[in-house]
Short mmCIF file of C-alpha atoms in Angstrom, two decimals:
data_model
loop_
_atom_site.label_atom_id
_atom_site.label_comp_id
_atom_site.label_asym_id
_atom_site.label_seq_id
_atom_site.Cartn_x
_atom_site.Cartn_y
_atom_site.Cartn_z
CA GLU F 1 4.32 35.16 -12.50
CA ALA F 2 1.40 37.61 -12.34
CA GLU F 3 -1.08 34.81 -12.96
CA ARG F 4 0.45 32.71 -10.16
CA ASN F 5 0.36 35.65 -7.75
CA ALA F 6 -3.28 36.26 -8.59
CA PHE F 7 -4.04 32.59 -7.92
CA HIS F 8 -2.18 32.79 -4.58
CA ALA F 9 -4.19 35.86 -3.61
CA LYS F 10 -7.48 34.20 -4.49
CA LEU F 11 -6.61 31.07 -2.50
CA ASP F 12 -5.55 33.21 0.48
CA GLU F 13 -8.90 34.95 0.26
CA TYR F 14 -10.72 31.64 0.28
CA LEU F 15 -8.66 30.24 3.17
CA ALA F 16 -9.39 33.35 5.27
CA MET F 17 -13.13 32.75 5.04
CA PRO F 18 -14.53 31.50 8.38
CA ASP F 19 -17.36 29.29 7.10
CA VAL F 20 -15.80 26.90 4.61
CA ARG F 21 -16.54 23.23 3.97
CA PRO F 22 -13.67 21.09 5.32
CA ASN F 23 -13.05 19.44 1.94
CA ASP F 24 -12.73 22.84 0.26
CA ARG F 25 -10.19 23.97 2.85
CA ILE F 26 -8.23 20.75 2.30
CA ASN F 27 -8.24 21.18 -1.48
CA TRP F 28 -7.20 24.83 -1.28
CA ASN F 29 -4.26 23.94 0.94
CA PHE F 30 -3.18 21.31 -1.57
CA ALA F 31 -3.48 23.90 -4.34
CA LYS F 32 -1.33 26.35 -2.37
CA GLY F 33 1.26 23.64 -1.84
CA GLN F 34 1.38 22.86 -5.54
CA LEU F 35 1.79 26.55 -6.41
CA PHE F 36 4.70 26.92 -3.99
CA ASP F 37 6.22 23.72 -5.39
CA LYS F 38 6.20 25.22 -8.88
CA SER F 39 8.10 28.27 -7.64
CA LYS F 40 10.48 25.97 -5.68
CA GLU F 41 9.43 27.44 -2.33
CA TYR F 42 9.45 24.00 -0.81
CA ASP F 43 9.18 24.88 2.89
CA LYS F 44 6.03 26.91 2.21
CA ALA F 45 4.67 24.18 -0.01
CA PHE F 46 5.16 21.50 2.62
CA ALA F 47 3.49 23.57 5.32
CA HIS F 48 0.32 23.59 3.22
CA TYR F 49 0.53 19.86 2.51
CA LEU F 50 0.86 19.22 6.25
CA GLU F 51 -2.14 21.43 6.98
CA ALA F 52 -4.21 19.64 4.34
CA GLY F 53 -3.23 16.28 5.85
CA ARG F 54 -4.08 17.48 9.36
CA LEU F 55 -7.51 18.67 8.24
CA LYS F 56 -8.13 15.43 6.36
CA GLU F 57 -7.27 13.31 9.40
CA LYS F 58 -9.42 15.52 11.64
CA GLY F 59 -12.36 15.21 9.25
CA GLN F 60 -12.10 11.44 9.01
CA ASN F 61 -11.90 11.11 12.79
CA ARG F 62 -14.98 13.31 13.16
CA LEU F 63 -17.01 11.31 10.63
CA GLU F 64 -16.15 8.01 12.28
CA THR F 65 -17.36 9.14 15.71
CA ILE F 66 -20.79 10.32 14.57
CA ALA F 67 -23.62 7.93 15.41
CA ASP F 68 -25.80 6.81 12.55
CA ALA F 69 -29.28 8.17 11.80
CA ASP F 70 -30.90 5.64 14.14
CA GLY F 71 -28.72 6.75 17.04
CA ASN F 72 -26.56 3.64 17.03
CA ALA F 73 -22.95 3.75 18.14
CA PRO F 74 -20.23 4.03 15.48
CA ASP F 75 -19.25 0.79 13.79
CA SER F 76 -16.04 -1.14 14.38
CA SER F 77 -14.06 1.15 12.06
CA THR F 78 -13.82 3.62 14.93
CA LYS F 79 -12.27 0.99 17.15
CA LEU F 80 -9.91 0.00 14.37
CA ARG F 81 -8.90 3.65 13.94
CA ALA F 82 -8.11 3.96 17.65
CA GLU F 83 -6.10 0.75 17.58
CA HIS F 84 -4.34 1.38 14.26
CA ASP F 85 -1.03 2.58 15.69
CA ASP F 86 -0.65 -0.57 17.77
CA ARG F 87 -2.17 -3.04 15.33
CA HIS F 88 0.96 -3.93 13.39
CA HIS F 89 3.00 -4.46 16.55
CA ARG F 90 0.36 -6.78 17.97
CA HIS F 91 -0.02 -8.54 14.64
CA TYR F 92 3.75 -9.01 14.43
CA GLU F 93 3.94 -10.62 17.87
CA ALA F 94 0.88 -12.82 17.29
CA SER F 95 2.17 -13.92 13.86
CA GLN F 96 5.52 -14.80 15.37
CA ARG F 97 3.76 -17.10 17.84
CA ALA F 98 1.20 -18.55 15.44
CA PHE F 99 3.00 -19.16 12.15
CA THR F 100 5.58 -21.72 13.16
CA PRO F 101 7.08 -24.56 11.08
CA GLU F 102 4.88 -26.93 13.10
CA PHE F 103 1.76 -24.97 12.14
CA PHE F 104 2.57 -24.98 8.44
CA GLU F 105 3.38 -28.70 8.58
CA SER F 106 0.07 -29.46 10.31
CA ARG F 107 -1.88 -27.40 7.74
CA ALA F 108 -0.03 -28.58 4.63
CA GLU F 109 -3.14 -30.35 3.34
CA ALA F 110 -5.30 -27.24 3.79
CA GLY F 111 -3.53 -25.26 1.12
CA ASN F 112 -4.67 -25.16 -2.47
CA PRO F 113 -1.78 -26.13 -4.81
CA SER F 114 -2.79 -23.51 -7.40
CA ARG F 115 -0.01 -21.23 -8.65
CA ARG F 116 -2.52 -18.82 -10.13
CA PRO F 117 -2.37 -15.97 -7.59
CA ILE F 118 0.47 -13.44 -7.56
CA PHE F 119 0.40 -11.08 -4.59
CA VAL F 120 2.11 -7.69 -4.86
CA VAL F 121 2.42 -6.19 -1.39
CA GLY F 122 4.06 -3.24 0.34
CA VAL F 123 3.25 0.34 1.27
CA PRO F 124 1.13 2.61 -0.94
CA ARG F 125 3.30 4.98 -3.02
CA SER F 126 6.21 2.53 -2.98
CA GLY F 127 5.95 1.28 -6.57
CA THR F 128 3.33 -1.47 -6.33
CA THR F 129 1.43 -0.11 -9.36
CA LEU F 130 4.63 -0.08 -11.42
CA LEU F 131 5.23 -3.75 -10.59
CA GLU F 132 1.62 -4.59 -11.36
CA GLN F 133 1.80 -2.80 -14.72
CA SER F 134 4.95 -4.68 -15.68
CA LEU F 135 3.30 -7.99 -14.81
CA ALA F 136 0.10 -6.95 -16.61
CA SER F 137 2.13 -6.64 -19.80
CA HIS F 138 2.94 -10.37 -19.75
CA PRO F 139 0.69 -12.45 -22.04
CA SER F 140 -0.03 -14.98 -19.28
CA MET F 141 -1.33 -12.35 -16.90
CA ALA F 142 -4.52 -10.68 -15.77
CA CYS F 143 -4.75 -8.03 -13.04
CA ALA F 144 -7.46 -7.91 -10.41
CA GLY F 145 -6.49 -4.59 -8.88
CA GLU F 146 -6.62 -4.26 -5.10
CA LEU F 147 -8.86 -7.10 -3.96
CA PRO F 148 -10.31 -6.97 -0.43
CA GLU F 149 -10.79 -10.74 -0.27
CA ILE F 150 -7.70 -11.68 1.77
CA SER F 151 -8.54 -9.06 4.39
CA ALA F 152 -12.09 -10.43 4.42
CA VAL F 153 -10.74 -13.95 5.00
CA ALA F 154 -8.60 -12.60 7.86
CA ALA F 155 -11.70 -10.97 9.37
CA ARG F 156 -13.58 -14.26 9.16
CA CYS F 157 -10.66 -16.03 10.82
CA ASP F 158 -10.77 -13.42 13.57
CA THR F 159 -14.48 -14.00 14.13
CA LEU F 160 -14.07 -17.77 14.23
CA THR F 161 -11.27 -17.56 16.81
CA GLU F 162 -12.58 -14.66 18.88
CA SER F 163 -13.01 -16.77 22.03
CA GLN F 164 -9.38 -18.00 21.74
CA GLY F 165 -7.85 -14.56 21.23
CA GLY F 166 -8.54 -13.97 17.55
CA TYR F 167 -6.53 -13.97 14.34
CA PRO F 168 -3.67 -14.51 13.75
CA GLY F 169 -2.76 -15.85 17.20
CA ALA F 170 -5.39 -18.57 17.27
CA ILE F 171 -5.39 -19.55 13.59
CA ALA F 172 -4.33 -23.10 14.53
CA SER F 173 -7.81 -23.66 16.00
CA ILE F 174 -9.52 -23.18 12.61
CA PRO F 175 -10.42 -26.52 11.02
CA MET F 176 -8.43 -27.50 7.97
CA GLU F 177 -11.53 -27.82 5.79
CA THR F 178 -12.56 -24.26 6.68
CA LEU F 179 -9.20 -22.90 5.52
CA THR F 180 -9.50 -24.96 2.35
CA SER F 181 -12.92 -23.48 1.62
CA PHE F 182 -11.55 -19.94 2.13
CA GLY F 183 -8.87 -20.63 -0.45
CA ASN F 184 -11.38 -22.05 -2.91
CA GLU F 185 -13.61 -19.00 -2.55
CA TYR F 186 -10.67 -16.71 -3.26
CA LEU F 187 -9.75 -18.65 -6.40
CA ALA F 188 -13.35 -18.40 -7.56
CA GLN F 189 -13.02 -14.62 -7.31
CA LEU F 190 -9.90 -14.74 -9.50
CA TYR F 191 -11.84 -16.67 -12.14
CA ARG F 192 -14.42 -13.90 -12.12
CA VAL F 193 -11.56 -11.53 -12.93
CA SER F 194 -10.40 -13.76 -15.79
CA SER F 195 -11.38 -17.27 -16.76
CA THR F 196 -8.49 -17.67 -19.19
CA ALA F 197 -5.36 -16.02 -17.74
CA GLU F 198 -2.74 -18.40 -16.41
CA ARG F 199 -1.90 -16.06 -13.53
CA VAL F 200 -3.76 -13.21 -11.78
CA VAL F 201 -2.18 -10.34 -9.85
CA ASP F 202 -3.75 -9.12 -6.60
CA LYS F 203 -2.14 -5.77 -5.81
CA MET F 204 -3.53 -5.06 -2.35
CA PRO F 205 -0.50 -3.52 -0.57
CA GLY F 206 -1.85 -4.29 2.92
CA ASN F 207 -1.75 -8.03 2.27
CA LEU F 208 1.81 -7.82 3.57
CA ILE F 209 0.47 -8.40 7.08
CA HIS F 210 -1.30 -11.57 5.87
CA VAL F 211 1.63 -13.38 4.23
CA GLY F 212 1.38 -16.21 6.76
CA LEU F 213 -2.30 -16.67 5.92
CA ILE F 214 -1.61 -16.43 2.18
CA HIS F 215 1.07 -19.13 2.43
CA THR F 216 -1.34 -21.33 4.38
CA LEU F 217 -4.04 -20.99 1.71
CA PHE F 218 -1.73 -20.99 -1.35
CA PRO F 219 1.70 -22.49 -0.66
CA ASN F 220 2.62 -22.18 -4.36
CA ALA F 221 1.44 -18.61 -4.94
CA SER F 222 4.04 -15.92 -5.71
CA ILE F 223 4.49 -13.03 -3.28
CA VAL F 224 6.46 -9.90 -4.14
CA ARG F 225 7.13 -6.92 -1.91
CA ILE F 226 8.49 -3.65 -3.29
CA ARG F 227 10.25 -1.26 -0.93
CA ARG F 228 10.99 2.43 -1.43
CA ASP F 229 12.94 4.93 0.67
CA PRO F 230 10.39 5.63 3.45
CA ARG F 231 11.08 9.37 3.31
CA ASP F 232 9.95 9.42 -0.32
CA VAL F 233 6.93 7.30 0.65
CA CYS F 234 5.98 9.73 3.43
CA VAL F 235 6.24 12.78 1.18
CA SER F 236 4.47 11.15 -1.77
CA ALA F 237 1.61 9.86 0.39
CA LEU F 238 1.08 13.29 1.93
CA LYS F 239 1.14 15.06 -1.43
CA ASN F 240 -1.25 12.59 -3.08
CA HIS F 241 -4.25 13.24 -0.88
CA LEU F 242 -4.31 9.73 0.64
CA ASP F 243 -6.56 8.73 3.51
CA TYR F 244 -5.64 8.01 7.12
CA PRO F 245 -3.04 7.06 8.25
CA LEU F 246 -1.19 8.12 5.10
CA CYS F 247 -2.28 11.74 5.44
CA ASN F 248 -0.27 11.89 8.67
CA LEU F 249 3.50 12.11 8.16
CA GLU F 250 4.52 10.49 11.44
CA LYS F 251 2.00 7.66 11.18
CA THR F 252 3.13 6.91 7.63
CA ALA F 253 6.72 6.69 8.88
CA LYS F 254 5.66 4.26 11.63
CA PHE F 255 3.73 2.26 9.06
CA CYS F 256 6.85 1.97 6.87
CA VAL F 257 8.89 0.72 9.84
CA ALA F 258 6.18 -1.82 10.71
CA CYS F 259 6.18 -3.11 7.13
CA ASP F 260 9.94 -3.56 7.22
CA GLN F 261 9.64 -5.49 10.48
CA LEU F 262 6.89 -7.69 9.04
CA THR F 263 8.99 -8.41 5.95
CA GLU F 264 11.89 -9.49 8.17
CA LEU F 265 9.50 -11.69 10.14
CA TRP F 266 8.21 -13.45 7.01
CA ASN F 267 11.78 -13.91 5.77
CA ASP F 268 12.64 -15.57 9.08
CA ILE F 269 9.55 -17.78 9.14
CA LEU F 270 9.34 -18.49 5.40
CA PRO F 271 12.83 -18.01 3.91
CA GLY F 272 12.76 -17.09 0.22
CA ARG F 273 8.96 -16.97 0.14
CA VAL F 274 8.71 -13.21 -0.41
CA LEU F 275 10.78 -11.58 -3.13
CA GLN F 276 11.76 -8.04 -2.11
CA LEU F 277 12.55 -5.55 -4.85
CA ASN F 278 13.69 -1.97 -4.27
CA TYR F 279 11.95 0.83 -6.14
CA GLU F 280 15.20 2.73 -6.64
CA GLU F 281 16.85 -0.29 -8.25
CA LEU F 282 13.76 -1.14 -10.29
CA VAL F 283 13.59 2.23 -12.05
CA THR F 284 17.34 2.52 -12.63
CA ASP F 285 17.87 -1.07 -13.84
CA LEU F 286 14.46 -2.18 -15.03
CA GLU F 287 15.47 -5.25 -17.01
CA ALA F 288 17.55 -6.88 -14.25
CA ASN F 289 14.76 -6.44 -11.73
CA VAL F 290 11.97 -7.53 -14.05
CA ARG F 291 14.00 -10.68 -14.74
CA LYS F 292 14.13 -11.34 -10.98
CA LEU F 293 10.39 -10.71 -10.78
CA LEU F 294 9.46 -13.09 -13.60
CA GLU F 295 11.84 -15.77 -12.37
CA HIS F 296 10.33 -15.60 -8.88
CA CYS F 297 6.83 -15.86 -10.40
CA GLU F 298 7.99 -18.76 -12.62
CA LEU F 299 7.08 -16.90 -15.81
CA GLU F 300 8.90 -16.98 -19.13
CA TRP F 301 10.70 -13.80 -20.16
CA ASP F 302 8.65 -11.38 -22.26
CA ASP F 303 9.95 -8.07 -23.64
CA ASN F 304 6.53 -6.49 -23.18
CA CYS F 305 7.19 -6.33 -19.44
CA LEU F 306 9.82 -3.66 -20.16
CA THR F 307 7.47 -1.59 -22.31
CA PHE F 308 4.67 -1.69 -19.73
CA TYR F 309 3.69 1.90 -20.55
CA ARG F 310 2.22 0.67 -23.85
CA THR F 311 -0.16 -1.73 -22.09
CA GLU F 312 -3.73 -0.43 -22.14
CA ARG F 313 -5.70 -1.13 -19.01
CA ASN F 314 -7.66 0.66 -16.33
CA VAL F 315 -5.43 1.82 -13.45
CA ARG F 316 -7.25 3.35 -10.47
CA THR F 317 -4.41 4.42 -8.17
CA PRO F 318 -2.66 7.83 -8.03
CA SER F 319 0.14 6.25 -10.11
CA ARG F 320 -2.10 5.85 -13.16
CA TRP F 321 -0.25 8.58 -15.10
CA GLN F 322 3.25 7.43 -14.11
CA VAL F 323 2.74 3.93 -15.55
CA ARG F 324 1.84 5.45 -18.92
CA LYS F 325 5.48 6.53 -19.25
CA PRO F 326 8.78 4.60 -19.33
CA ALA F 327 10.43 4.03 -15.95
CA TYR F 328 12.09 7.19 -14.68
CA SER F 329 14.31 7.98 -11.71
CA SER F 330 13.40 11.63 -11.08
CA SER F 331 11.24 10.68 -8.09
CA ILE F 332 14.19 9.16 -6.25
CA GLY F 333 15.19 11.43 -3.38
CA ALA F 334 12.32 13.87 -3.95
CA TRP F 335 12.03 14.09 -0.15
CA LYS F 336 15.26 16.14 -0.09
CA ARG F 337 13.34 19.21 -1.27
CA TYR F 338 11.51 19.14 2.04
CA ALA F 339 14.39 17.87 4.19
CA SER F 340 14.13 20.70 6.74
CA SER F 341 10.55 19.60 7.52
CA LEU F 342 11.43 15.91 7.87
CA THR F 343 14.29 15.85 10.38
CA HIS F 344 11.98 14.66 13.17
CA LEU F 345 11.26 11.47 11.20
CA ASP F 346 14.81 10.22 11.78
CA ALA F 347 13.85 9.21 15.32
CA ILE F 348 10.98 7.10 13.93
CA LEU F 349 12.67 5.62 10.88
CA GLY F 350 16.12 4.99 12.33
CA PRO F 351 18.05 2.53 10.12
CA ALA F 352 15.00 2.24 7.84
CA SER F 353 15.93 5.56 6.24
CA ASP F 354 19.42 4.35 5.26
#
């Protein structure tokens, strides 16, 4: 108790200093939050997490509006930041128009028949690393981590169709051979990850918005989305020092809603194409859900997928310590500790929080 009080006093002293580097102020607020968490003073803890997130967002906005050393204007990341809140809505509407049965029929020959890729998609802090670790424990599997290649392909599609309105709305104007070459380049990247594994997992959560493109390039690839209670996602993202928009509670909530809407869209356009698993069900009934996962990926059962925590590999996400332990359910409903600070999210999440 005395040691904790002394640590609180020292952090208060630091936070009261006028000239402090932004990153130090962010880290000290996180430290205060963790101290209050340990003493179960959750309202105080969350106030410091919110302040750390606010400072982090402010700092990232400031950095992205500074011109470079040659006096040039900021790069396109600034524009993307300004458009982020609206991006998923626009992408949803454009995907709805572009990815029709007629489009997929007309581009059937463009797709590579390879079954090698497995895409794990969703929202950060929703359980994607747990799924990846379970798959990594299968003898037929290699893991590539979070590859940027599909997003890079989407950016190239956007450039090619800029005069027609951009990707995804104008994807039908891209020649079939160009799409085929994009798919071949991606597969070449997977062979650089492993030249021997039968299947390779790409765990880039944001690939959820590109499911239509993925299906076009790889009609036989497996796609799995894991969903977690968005309130737990919001709290976990804030507490784990993640970058924009996940350092902003309200924007994370909107992101979760957008991902649910996109999943519904893909289910409408491509029924059965995306397997959705729920984090809460996965950790409470691991075997049943891993069986669903392996069946969807057309993999033989292997007991090692249940003892994923014994699999040695390099994990680079904030979940790296969790996947070294057996599945546990203590994180379910962790948001309830901070419920009094989350009531305003109900208006954003609506039925998504049920």
